[in-house]
C-alpha atoms as one frame of an Amber mdcrd trajectory, in Angstrom:
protein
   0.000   0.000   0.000   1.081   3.146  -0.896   0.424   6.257   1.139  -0.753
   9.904  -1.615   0.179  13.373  -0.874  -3.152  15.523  -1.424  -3.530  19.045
  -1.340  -4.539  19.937   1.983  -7.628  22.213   0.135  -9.071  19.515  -1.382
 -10.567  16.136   0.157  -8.133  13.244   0.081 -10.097  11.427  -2.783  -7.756
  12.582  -5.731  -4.323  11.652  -4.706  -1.591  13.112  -6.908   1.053  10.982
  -8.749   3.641  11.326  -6.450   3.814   8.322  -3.771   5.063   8.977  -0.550
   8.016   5.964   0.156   9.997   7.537   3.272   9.204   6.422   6.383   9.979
   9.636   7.818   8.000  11.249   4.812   4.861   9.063   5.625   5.274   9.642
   9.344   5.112  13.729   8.475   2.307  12.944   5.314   0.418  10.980   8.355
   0.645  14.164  10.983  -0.099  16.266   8.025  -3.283  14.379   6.589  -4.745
  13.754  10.351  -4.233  17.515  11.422  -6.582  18.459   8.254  -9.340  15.717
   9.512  -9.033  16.911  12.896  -8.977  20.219  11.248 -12.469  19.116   9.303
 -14.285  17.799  12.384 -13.618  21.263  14.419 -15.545  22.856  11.141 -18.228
  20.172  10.905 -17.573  19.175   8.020 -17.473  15.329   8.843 -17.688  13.688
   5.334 -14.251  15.852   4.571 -13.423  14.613   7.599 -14.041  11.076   7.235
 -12.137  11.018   4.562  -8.842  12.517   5.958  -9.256  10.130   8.971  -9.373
   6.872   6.239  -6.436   8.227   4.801  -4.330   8.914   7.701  -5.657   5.155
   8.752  -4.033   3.573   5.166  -0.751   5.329   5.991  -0.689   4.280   9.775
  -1.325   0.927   8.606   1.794   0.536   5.963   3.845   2.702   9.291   2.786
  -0.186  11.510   3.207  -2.971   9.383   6.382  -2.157   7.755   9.056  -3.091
  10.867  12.475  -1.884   9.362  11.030   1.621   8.674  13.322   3.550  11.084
  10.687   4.955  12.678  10.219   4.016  16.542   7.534   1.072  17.121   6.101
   3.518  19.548   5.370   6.202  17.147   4.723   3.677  14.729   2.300   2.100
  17.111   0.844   5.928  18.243  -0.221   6.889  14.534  -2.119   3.573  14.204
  -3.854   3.904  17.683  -4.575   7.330  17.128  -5.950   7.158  13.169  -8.751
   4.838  14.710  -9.967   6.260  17.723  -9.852   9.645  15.529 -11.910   7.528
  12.940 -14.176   6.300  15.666 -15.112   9.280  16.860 -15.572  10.991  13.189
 -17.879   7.325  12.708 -19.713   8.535  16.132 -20.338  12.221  15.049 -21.822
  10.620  11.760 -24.187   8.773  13.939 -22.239   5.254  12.495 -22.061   3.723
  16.161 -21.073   0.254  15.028 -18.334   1.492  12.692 -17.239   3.363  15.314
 -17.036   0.121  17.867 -15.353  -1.621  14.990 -12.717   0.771  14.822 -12.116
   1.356  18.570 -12.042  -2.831  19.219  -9.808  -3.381  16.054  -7.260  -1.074
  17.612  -7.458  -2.566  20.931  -7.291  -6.247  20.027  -3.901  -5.545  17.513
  -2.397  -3.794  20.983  -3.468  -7.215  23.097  -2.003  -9.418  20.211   1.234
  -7.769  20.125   1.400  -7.949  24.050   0.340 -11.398  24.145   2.824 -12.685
  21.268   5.342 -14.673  21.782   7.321 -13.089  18.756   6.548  -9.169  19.580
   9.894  -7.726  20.041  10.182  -6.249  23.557  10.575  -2.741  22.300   6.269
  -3.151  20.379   5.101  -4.709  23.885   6.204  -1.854  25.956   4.800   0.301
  23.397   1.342  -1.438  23.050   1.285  -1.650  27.013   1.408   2.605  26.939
  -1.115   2.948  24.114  -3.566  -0.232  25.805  -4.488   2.656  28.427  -5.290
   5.177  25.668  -7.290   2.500  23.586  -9.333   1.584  26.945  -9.979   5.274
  27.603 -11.503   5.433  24.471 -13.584   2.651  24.691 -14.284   3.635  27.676
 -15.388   7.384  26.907 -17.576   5.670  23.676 -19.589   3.532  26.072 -20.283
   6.383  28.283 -21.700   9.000  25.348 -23.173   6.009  23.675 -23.867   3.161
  26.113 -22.164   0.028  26.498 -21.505  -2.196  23.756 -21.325  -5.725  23.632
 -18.052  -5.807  21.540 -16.635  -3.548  23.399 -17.616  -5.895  26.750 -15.678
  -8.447  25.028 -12.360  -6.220  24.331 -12.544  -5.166  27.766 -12.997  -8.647
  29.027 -10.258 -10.483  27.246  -7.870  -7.512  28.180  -9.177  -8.559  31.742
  -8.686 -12.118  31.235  -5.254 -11.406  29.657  -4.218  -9.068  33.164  -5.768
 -11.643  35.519  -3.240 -14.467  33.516  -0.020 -12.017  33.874  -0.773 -11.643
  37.137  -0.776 -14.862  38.541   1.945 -15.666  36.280   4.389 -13.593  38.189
   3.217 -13.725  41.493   3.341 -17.524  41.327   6.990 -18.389  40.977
């Protein structure tokens, strides 16, 4: 996946030819693209918005997934944590509740895989362990503007379950 510089006065539906391949370049193109949705929501204009936020999603996903970028897993990991709970809430100011959910549990259940993998390097795990808290706040600030949600339940749960299973793990020994 390739990551599109747009002019910042147009919506981010007509990328130019130019692909962004730097991972510093797509870590600035990603600070750029979500500043202009945050930048849309402020105005109320949340189908502008919407569309930023997707966009700075696609370029924290190929930041997250691409590990010998150069660019720290924990501002890897930040930009894909924060490009869906910024996507959540544009999906909850659209009145799109369940995308919203969908968004706000897919980022928490990536940050509970990489803690509870075997083969996350050390460096990821401390990271997901910071961003968990901002993920659960969140969720957590969702369910109280929109009621609880039974996926949500379940995130919250398994991160529980997950907790409970450290715990004893350590104290056992």
């Amino acid at each position: 996946m390739t990551a599109w510089h747009t002019p910042s006065d147009n919506p981010p539906d007509a990328p130019s030819a130019e692909p962004l391949e730097e991972p510093a370049a797509l870590l600035a193109e990603w600070r750029r693209v979500t500043a202009e949705g945050l930048n849309a929501s402020r105005a109320q204009c949340l189908a502008h918005a919407l569309a930023w936020h997707q966009q700075a999603l696609q370029i924290a996903h190929h930041l997250f997934h691409h590990v010998s970028s150069g660019i720290a897993d924990d501002d890897r990991l930040a930009a894909f944590i924060v490009a869906h709970i910024n996507l959540a809430d544009c999906y909850a100011a659209l009145g799109e509740c369940n995308d919203a959910v969908d968004c706000l549990c897919c980022a928490h259940h990536q940050l509970l895989s990489l803690i509870a993998s075997d083969s996350t390097p050390e460096p990821m795990r401390m990271a997901a362990y910071r961003h968990l808290r901002e993920s659960q706040a969140a969720m957590n600030e969702f369910c109280a503007e929109h009621g609880d949600h039974p996926l949500m339940e379940q995130a919250l749960l398994r991160q529980r379950a997950m907790q409970g299973a450290h715990l004893a793990s350590t104290t056992l020994h």
